[in-house]
PDB file of C-alpha atoms in Angstrom:
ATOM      1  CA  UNK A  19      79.676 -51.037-127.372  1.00  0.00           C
ATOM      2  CA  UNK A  20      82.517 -53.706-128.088  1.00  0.00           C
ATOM      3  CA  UNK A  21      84.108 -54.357-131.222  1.00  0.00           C
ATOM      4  CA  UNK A  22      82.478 -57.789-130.960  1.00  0.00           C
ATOM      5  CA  UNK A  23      79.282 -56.452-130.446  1.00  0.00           C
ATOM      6  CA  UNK A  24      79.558 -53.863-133.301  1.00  0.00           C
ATOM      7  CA  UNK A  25      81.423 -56.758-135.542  1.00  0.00           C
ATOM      8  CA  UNK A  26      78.551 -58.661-134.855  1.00  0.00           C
ATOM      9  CA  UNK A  27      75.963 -56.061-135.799  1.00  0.00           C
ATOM     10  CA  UNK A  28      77.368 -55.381-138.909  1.00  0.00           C
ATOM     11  CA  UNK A  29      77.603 -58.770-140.105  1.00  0.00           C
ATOM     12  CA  UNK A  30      74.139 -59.291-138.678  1.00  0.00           C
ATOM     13  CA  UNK A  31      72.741 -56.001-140.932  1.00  0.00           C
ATOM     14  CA  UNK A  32      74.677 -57.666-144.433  1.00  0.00           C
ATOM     15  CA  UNK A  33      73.259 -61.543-143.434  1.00  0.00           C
ATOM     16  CA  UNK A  34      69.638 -59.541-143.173  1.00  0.00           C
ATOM     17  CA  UNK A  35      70.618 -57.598-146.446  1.00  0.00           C
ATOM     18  CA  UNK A  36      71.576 -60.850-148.277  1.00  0.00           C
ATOM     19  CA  UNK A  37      68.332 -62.407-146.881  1.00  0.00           C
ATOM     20  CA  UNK A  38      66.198 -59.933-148.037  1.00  0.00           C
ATOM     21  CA  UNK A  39      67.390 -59.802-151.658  1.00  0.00           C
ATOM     22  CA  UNK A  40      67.404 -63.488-151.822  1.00  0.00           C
ATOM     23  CA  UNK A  41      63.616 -63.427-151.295  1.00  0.00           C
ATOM     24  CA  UNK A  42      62.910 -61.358-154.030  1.00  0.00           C
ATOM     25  CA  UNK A  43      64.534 -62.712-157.400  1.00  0.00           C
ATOM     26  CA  UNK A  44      62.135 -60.672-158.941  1.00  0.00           C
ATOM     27  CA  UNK A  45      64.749 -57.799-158.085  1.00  0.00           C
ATOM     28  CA  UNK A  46      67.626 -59.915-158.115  1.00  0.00           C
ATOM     29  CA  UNK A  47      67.510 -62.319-161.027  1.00  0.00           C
ATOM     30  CA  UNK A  48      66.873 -59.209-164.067  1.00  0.00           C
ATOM     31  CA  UNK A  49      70.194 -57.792-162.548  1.00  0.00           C
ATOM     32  CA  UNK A  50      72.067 -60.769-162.897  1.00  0.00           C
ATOM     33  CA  UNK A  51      70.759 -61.907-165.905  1.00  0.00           C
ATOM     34  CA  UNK A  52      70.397 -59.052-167.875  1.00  0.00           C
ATOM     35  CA  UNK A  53      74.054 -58.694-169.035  1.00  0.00           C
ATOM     36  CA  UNK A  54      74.432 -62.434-169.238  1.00  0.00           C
ATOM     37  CA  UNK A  55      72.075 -62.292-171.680  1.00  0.00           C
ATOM     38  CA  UNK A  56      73.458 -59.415-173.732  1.00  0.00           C
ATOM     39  CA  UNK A  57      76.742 -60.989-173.609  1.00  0.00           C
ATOM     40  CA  UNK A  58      75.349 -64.473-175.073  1.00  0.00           C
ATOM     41  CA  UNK A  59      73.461 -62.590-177.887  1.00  0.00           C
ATOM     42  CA  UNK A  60      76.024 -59.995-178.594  1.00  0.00           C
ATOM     43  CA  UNK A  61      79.108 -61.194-177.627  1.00  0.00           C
ATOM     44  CA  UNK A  62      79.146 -64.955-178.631  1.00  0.00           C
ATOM     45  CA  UNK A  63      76.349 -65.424-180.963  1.00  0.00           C
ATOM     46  CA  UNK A  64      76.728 -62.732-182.948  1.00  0.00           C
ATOM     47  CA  UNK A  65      80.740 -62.281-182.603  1.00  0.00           C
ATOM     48  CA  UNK A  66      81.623 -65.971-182.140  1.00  0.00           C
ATOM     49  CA  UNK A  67      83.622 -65.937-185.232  1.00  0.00           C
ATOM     50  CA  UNK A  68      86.089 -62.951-184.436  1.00  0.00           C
ATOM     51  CA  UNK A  69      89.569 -62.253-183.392  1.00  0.00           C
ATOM     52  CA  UNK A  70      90.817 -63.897-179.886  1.00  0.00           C
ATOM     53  CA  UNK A  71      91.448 -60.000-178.962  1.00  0.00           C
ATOM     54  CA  UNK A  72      87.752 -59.014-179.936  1.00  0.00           C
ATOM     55  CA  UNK A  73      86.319 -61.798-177.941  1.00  0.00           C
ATOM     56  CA  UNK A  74      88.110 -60.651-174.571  1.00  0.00           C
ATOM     57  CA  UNK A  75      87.448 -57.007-175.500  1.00  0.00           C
ATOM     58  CA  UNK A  76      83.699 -58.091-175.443  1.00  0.00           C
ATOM     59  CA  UNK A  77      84.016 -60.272-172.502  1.00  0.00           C
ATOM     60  CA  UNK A  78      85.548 -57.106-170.775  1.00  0.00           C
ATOM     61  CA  UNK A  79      82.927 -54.498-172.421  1.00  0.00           C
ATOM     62  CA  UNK A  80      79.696 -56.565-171.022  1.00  0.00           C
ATOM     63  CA  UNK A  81      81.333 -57.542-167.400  1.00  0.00           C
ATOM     64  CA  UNK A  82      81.644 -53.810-166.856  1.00  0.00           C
ATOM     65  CA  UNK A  83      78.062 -53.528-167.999  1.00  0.00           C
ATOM     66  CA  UNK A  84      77.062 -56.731-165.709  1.00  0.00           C
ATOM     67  CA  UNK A  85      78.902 -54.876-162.914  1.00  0.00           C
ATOM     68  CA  UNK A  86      77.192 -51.706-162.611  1.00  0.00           C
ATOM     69  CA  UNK A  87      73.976 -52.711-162.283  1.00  0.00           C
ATOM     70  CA  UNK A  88      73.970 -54.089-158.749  1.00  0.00           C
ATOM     71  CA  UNK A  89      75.584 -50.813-157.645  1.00  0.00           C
ATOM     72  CA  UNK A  90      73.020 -48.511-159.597  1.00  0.00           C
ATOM     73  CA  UNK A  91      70.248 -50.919-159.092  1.00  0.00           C
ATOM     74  CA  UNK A  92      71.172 -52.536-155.786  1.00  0.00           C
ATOM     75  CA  UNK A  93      71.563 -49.263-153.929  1.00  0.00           C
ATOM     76  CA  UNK A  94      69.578 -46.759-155.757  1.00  0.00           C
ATOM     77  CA  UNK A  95      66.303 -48.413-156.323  1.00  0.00           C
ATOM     78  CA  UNK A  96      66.574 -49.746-152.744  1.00  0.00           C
ATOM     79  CA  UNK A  97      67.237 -46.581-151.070  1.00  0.00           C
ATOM     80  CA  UNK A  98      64.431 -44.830-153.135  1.00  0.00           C
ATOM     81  CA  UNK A  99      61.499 -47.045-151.702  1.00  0.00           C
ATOM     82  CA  UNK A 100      63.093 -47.489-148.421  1.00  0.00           C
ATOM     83  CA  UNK A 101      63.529 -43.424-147.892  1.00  0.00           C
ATOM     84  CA  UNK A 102      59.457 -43.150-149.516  1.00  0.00           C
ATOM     85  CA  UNK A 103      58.433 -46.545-147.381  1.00  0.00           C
ATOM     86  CA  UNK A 104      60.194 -44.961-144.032  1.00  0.00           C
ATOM     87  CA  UNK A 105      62.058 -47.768-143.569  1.00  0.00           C
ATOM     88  CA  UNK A 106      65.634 -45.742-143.432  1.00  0.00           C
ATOM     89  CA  UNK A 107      63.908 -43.386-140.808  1.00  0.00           C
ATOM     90  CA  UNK A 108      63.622 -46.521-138.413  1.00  0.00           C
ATOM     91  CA  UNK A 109      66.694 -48.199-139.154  1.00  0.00           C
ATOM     92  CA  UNK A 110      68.333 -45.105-138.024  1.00  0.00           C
ATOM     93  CA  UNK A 111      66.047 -45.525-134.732  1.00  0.00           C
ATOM     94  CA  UNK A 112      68.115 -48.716-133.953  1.00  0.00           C
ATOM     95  CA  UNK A 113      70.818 -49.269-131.845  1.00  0.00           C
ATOM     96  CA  UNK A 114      73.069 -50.034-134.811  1.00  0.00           C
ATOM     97  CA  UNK A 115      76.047 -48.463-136.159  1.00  0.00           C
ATOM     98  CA  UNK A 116      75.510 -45.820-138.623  1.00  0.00           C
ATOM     99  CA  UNK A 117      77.406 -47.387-141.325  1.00  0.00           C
ATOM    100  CA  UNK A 118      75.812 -50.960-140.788  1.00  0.00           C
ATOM    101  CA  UNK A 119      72.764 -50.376-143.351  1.00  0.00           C
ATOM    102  CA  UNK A 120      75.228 -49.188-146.112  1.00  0.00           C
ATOM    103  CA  UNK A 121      77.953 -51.591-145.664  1.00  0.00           C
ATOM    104  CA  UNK A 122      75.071 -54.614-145.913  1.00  0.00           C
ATOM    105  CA  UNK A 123      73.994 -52.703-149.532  1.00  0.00           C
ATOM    106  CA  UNK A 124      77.902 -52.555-150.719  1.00  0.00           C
ATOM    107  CA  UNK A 125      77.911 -56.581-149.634  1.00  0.00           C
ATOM    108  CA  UNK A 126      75.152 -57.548-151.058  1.00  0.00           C
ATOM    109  CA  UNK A 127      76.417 -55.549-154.248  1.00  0.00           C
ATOM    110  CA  UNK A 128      79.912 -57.001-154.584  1.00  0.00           C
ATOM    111  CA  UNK A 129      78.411 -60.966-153.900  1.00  0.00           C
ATOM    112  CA  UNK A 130      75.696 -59.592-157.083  1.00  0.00           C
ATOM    113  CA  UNK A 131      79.034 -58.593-158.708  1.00  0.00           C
ATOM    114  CA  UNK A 132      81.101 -61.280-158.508  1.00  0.00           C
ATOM    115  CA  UNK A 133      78.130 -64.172-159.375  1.00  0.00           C
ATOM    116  CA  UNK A 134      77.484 -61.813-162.763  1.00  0.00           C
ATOM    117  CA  UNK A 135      81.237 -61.713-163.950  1.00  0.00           C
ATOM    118  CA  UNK A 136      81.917 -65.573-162.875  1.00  0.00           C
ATOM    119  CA  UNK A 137      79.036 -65.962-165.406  1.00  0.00           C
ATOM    120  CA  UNK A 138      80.184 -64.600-168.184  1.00  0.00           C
ATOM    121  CA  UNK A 139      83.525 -65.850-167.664  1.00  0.00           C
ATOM    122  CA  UNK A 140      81.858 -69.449-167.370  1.00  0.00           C
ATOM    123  CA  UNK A 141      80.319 -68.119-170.604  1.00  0.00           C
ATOM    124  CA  UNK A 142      83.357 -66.483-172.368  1.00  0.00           C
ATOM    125  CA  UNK A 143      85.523 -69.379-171.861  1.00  0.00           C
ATOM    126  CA  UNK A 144      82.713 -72.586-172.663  1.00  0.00           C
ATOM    127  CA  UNK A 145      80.672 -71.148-175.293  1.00  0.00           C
ATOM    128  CA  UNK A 146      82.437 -68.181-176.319  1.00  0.00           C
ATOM    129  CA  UNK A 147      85.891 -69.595-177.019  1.00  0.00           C
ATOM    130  CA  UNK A 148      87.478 -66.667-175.136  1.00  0.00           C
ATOM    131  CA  UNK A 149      91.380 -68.308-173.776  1.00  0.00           C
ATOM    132  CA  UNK A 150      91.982 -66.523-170.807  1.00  0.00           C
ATOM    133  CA  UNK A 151      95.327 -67.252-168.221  1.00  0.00           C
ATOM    134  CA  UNK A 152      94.099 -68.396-164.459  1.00  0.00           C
ATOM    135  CA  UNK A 153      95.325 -64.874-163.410  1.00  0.00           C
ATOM    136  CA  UNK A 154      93.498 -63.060-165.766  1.00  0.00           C
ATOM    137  CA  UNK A 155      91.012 -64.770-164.864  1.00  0.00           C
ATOM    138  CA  UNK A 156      91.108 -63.738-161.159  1.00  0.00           C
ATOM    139  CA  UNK A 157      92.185 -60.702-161.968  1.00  0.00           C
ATOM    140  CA  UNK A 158      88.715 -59.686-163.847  1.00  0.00           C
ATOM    141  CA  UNK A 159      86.640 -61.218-161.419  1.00  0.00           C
ATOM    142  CA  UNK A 160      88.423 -59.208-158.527  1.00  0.00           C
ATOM    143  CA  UNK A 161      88.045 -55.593-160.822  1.00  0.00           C
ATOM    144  CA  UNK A 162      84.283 -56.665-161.033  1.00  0.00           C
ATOM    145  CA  UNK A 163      83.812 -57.382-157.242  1.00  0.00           C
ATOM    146  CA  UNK A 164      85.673 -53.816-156.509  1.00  0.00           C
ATOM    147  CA  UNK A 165      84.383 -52.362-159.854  1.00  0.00           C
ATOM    148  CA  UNK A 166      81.173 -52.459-158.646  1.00  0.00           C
ATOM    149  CA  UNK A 167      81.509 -49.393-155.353  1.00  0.00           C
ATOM    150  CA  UNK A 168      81.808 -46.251-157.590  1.00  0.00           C
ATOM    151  CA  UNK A 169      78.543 -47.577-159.237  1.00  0.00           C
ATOM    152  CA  UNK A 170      77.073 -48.003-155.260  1.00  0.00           C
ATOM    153  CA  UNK A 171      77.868 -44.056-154.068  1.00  0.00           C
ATOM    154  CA  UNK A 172      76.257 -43.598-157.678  1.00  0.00           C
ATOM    155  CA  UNK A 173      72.974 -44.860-157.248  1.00  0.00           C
ATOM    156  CA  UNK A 174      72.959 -44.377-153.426  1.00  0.00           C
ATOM    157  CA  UNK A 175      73.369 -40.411-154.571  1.00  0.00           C
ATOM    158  CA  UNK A 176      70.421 -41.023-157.416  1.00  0.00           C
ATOM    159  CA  UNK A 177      68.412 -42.758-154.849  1.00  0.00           C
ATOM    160  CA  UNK A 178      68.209 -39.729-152.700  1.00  0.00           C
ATOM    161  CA  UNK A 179      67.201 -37.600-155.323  1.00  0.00           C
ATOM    162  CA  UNK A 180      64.119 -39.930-156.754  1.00  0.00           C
ATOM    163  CA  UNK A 181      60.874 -41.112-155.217  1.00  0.00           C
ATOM    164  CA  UNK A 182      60.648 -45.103-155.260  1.00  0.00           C
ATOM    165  CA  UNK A 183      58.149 -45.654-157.683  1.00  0.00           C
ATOM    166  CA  UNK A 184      60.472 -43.976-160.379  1.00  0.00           C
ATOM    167  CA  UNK A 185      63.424 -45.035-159.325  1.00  0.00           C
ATOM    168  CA  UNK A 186      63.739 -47.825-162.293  1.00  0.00           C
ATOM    169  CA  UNK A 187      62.979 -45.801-164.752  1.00  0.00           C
ATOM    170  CA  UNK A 188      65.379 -42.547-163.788  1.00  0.00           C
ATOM    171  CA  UNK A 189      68.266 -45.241-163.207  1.00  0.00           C
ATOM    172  CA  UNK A 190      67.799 -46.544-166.316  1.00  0.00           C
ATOM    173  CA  UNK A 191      68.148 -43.164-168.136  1.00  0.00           C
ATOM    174  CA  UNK A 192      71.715 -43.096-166.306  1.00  0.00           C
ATOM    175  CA  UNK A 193      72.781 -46.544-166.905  1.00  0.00           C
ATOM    176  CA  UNK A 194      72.478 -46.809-170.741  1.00  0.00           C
ATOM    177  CA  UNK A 195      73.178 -43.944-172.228  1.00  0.00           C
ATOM    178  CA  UNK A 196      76.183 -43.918-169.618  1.00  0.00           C
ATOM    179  CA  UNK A 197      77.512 -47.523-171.033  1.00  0.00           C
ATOM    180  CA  UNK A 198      76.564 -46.057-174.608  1.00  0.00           C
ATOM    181  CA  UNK A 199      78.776 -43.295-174.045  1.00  0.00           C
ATOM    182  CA  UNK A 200      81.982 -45.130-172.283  1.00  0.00           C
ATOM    183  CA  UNK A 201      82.185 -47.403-175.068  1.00  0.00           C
ATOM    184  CA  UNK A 202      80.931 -50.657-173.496  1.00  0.00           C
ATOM    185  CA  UNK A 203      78.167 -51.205-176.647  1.00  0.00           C
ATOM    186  CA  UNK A 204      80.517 -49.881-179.499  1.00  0.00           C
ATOM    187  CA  UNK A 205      84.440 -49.512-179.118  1.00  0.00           C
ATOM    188  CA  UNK A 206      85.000 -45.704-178.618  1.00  0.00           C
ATOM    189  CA  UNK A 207      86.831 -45.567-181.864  1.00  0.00           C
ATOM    190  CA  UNK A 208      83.795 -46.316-183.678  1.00  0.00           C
ATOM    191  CA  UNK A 209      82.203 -43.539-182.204  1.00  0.00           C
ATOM    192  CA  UNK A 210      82.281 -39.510-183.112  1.00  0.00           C
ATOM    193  CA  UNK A 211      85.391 -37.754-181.936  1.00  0.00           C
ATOM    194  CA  UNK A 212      82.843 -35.677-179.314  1.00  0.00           C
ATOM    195  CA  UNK A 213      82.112 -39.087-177.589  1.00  0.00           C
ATOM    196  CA  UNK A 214      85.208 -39.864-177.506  1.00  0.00           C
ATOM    197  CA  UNK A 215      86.916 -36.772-175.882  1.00  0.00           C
ATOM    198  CA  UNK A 216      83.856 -37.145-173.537  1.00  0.00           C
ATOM    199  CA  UNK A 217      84.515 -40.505-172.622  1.00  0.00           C
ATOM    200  CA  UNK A 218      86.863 -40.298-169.622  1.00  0.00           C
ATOM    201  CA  UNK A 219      83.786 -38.250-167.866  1.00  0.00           C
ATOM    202  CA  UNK A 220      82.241 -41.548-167.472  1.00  0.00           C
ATOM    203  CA  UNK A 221      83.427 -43.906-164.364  1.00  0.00           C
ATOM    204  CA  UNK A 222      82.582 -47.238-166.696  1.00  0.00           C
ATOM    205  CA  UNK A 223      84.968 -45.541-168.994  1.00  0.00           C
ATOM    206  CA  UNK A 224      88.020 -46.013-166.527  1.00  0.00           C
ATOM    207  CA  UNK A 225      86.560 -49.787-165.036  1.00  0.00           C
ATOM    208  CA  UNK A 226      86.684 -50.557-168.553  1.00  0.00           C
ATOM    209  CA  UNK A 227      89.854 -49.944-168.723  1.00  0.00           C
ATOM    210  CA  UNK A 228      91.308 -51.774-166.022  1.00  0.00           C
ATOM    211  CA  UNK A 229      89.441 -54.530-167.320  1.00  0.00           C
ATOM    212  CA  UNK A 230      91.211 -54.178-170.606  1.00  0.00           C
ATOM    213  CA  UNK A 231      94.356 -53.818-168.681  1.00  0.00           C
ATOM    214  CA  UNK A 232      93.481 -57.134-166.405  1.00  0.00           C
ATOM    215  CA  UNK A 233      93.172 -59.079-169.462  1.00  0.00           C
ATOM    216  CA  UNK A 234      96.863 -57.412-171.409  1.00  0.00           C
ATOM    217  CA  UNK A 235      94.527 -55.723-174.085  1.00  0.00           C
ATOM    218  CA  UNK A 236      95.692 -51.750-172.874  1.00  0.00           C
ATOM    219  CA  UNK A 237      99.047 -50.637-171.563  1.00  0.00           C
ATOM    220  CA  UNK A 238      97.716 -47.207-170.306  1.00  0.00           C
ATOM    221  CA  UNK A 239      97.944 -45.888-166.592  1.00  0.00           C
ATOM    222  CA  UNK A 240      96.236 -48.588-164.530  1.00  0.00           C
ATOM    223  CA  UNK A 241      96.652 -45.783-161.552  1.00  0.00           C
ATOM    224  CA  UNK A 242      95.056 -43.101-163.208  1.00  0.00           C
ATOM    225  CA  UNK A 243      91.967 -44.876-163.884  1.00  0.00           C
ATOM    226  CA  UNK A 244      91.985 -46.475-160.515  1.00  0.00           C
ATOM    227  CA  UNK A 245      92.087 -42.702-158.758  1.00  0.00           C
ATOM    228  CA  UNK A 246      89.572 -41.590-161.083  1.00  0.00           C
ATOM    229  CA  UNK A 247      87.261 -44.074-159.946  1.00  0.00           C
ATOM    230  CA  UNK A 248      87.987 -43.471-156.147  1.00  0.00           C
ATOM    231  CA  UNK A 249      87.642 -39.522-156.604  1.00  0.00           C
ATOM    232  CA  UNK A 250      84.371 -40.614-158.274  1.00  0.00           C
ATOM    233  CA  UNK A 251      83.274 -43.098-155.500  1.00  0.00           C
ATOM    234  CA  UNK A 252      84.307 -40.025-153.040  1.00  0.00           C
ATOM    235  CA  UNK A 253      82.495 -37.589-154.630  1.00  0.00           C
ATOM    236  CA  UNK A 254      79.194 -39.845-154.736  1.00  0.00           C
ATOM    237  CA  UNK A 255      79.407 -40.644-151.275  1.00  0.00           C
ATOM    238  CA  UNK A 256      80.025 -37.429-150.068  1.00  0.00           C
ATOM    239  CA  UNK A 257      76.841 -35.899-151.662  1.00  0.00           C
ATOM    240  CA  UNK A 258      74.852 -38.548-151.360  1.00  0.00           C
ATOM    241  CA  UNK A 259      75.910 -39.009-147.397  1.00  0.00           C
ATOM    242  CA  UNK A 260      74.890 -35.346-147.239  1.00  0.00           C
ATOM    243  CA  UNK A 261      71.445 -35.439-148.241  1.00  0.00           C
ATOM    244  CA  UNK A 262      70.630 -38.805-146.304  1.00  0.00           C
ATOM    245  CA  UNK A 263      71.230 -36.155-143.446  1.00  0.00           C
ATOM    246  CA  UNK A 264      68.100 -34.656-144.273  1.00  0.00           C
ATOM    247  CA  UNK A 265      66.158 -37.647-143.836  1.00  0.00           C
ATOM    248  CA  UNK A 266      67.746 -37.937-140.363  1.00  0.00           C
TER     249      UNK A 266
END
């Protein structure tokens, strides 16, 4: 096959990917708008009034939350009814590469990514009040749009360990007490000294971080947190790459 050809076929899978998700803003829309929401209730009605460093800690706090929902959501509730539906089974039939499928669930992830951050940044700096430089600016959307592929090789590894019908309900059980417990609802200094030894177990601890970091609100080791989140997006993959094997 030439690299035209297989150029073309992956572009072709993310267009059909993009497509697909597009039809159903039943899937799409609670996704997006779910942290938007939280943000507008939380972050600027309720804390409209506080410090200019508060507001872009908040800002920070809910795009990480925004951002790992496509990835948990996007992939793993996908994958789930796909795997039960038998839909994966014949995509692997096709004469496509074998990375095609995933690599149109990453795209389709990032775009998810990028349209919930450049919402609450149209939030945070309108509404909110939040004063934020035009490269801090592009520097937090571009840690959402990469942000968001740990949190893909997470819920494509959930997704092949649930049937589709529960696959809602078992992500949600990892994606709030997860947030909870990387100190995206409450700073981690609020929280008992357990959660907060615990914290750096959590990959929204360390995006959160490099958001803070994008914004000049932490000075800590922007490379540290940046290879914890690749050896967890390695990790993920690897497993999860594994048991999709199975269903080979």
């Amino acid at each position: 096959m030439s690299t035209r050809r297989v150029i073309g076929a992956y572009l072709a899978e993310a267009r059909s990917e993009c497509l697909r998700y597009m039809r159903a803003p039943g899937f799409m829309l609670p996704i997006i708008l779910f942290p938007t929401m939280f943000y507008l209730l939380f972050g600027v009605i309720m804390n409209g009034s506080a410090g200019a460093d508060t507001l872009r800690y908040l800002l920070v706090s809910y795009g990480v939350f925004g951002v790992m929902s496509p990835g948990l959501f996007g992939f793993g509730v996908s994958l789930a009814l796909e795997r039960d539906g038998g839909l994966l089974t014949y995509k692997r039939a096709l004469p496509m590469p074998p990375g095609a499928y995933l690599l149109g669930k990453m795209l389709m992830a990032m775009v998810a990514a990028a349209v919930v951050i450049l919402l609450l940044l149209a939030i945070g700096l309108t509404l909110g009040h939040v004063t934020l430089s035009l490269p801090q600016v592009a520097l937090m959307l571009l840690t959402g749009i990469l942000g968001v592929l740990p949190f893909c090789a997470l819920g494509m590894l959930v997704g092949t360990f649930i049937k589709g019908q529960g696959a809602p309900g078992m992500l949600n059980l990892v994606y709030l007490p997860m947030s909870f417990l990387s100190g995206l609802w409450v700073p981690l200094g609020m929280l008992p000294k357990a959660v907060q030894q615990i914290a750096p177990v959590w990959p929204p601890y360390h995006l959160h971080q490099l958001g803070l970091a994008a914004l000049g609100l932490e000075h800590g080791s922007v490379m540290m947190h940046f290879a914890m989140l690749l050896g967890f997006a390695g990790v993920f993959l690897f497993i999860a790459a594994r048991r999709l094997r199975r269903y080979g």
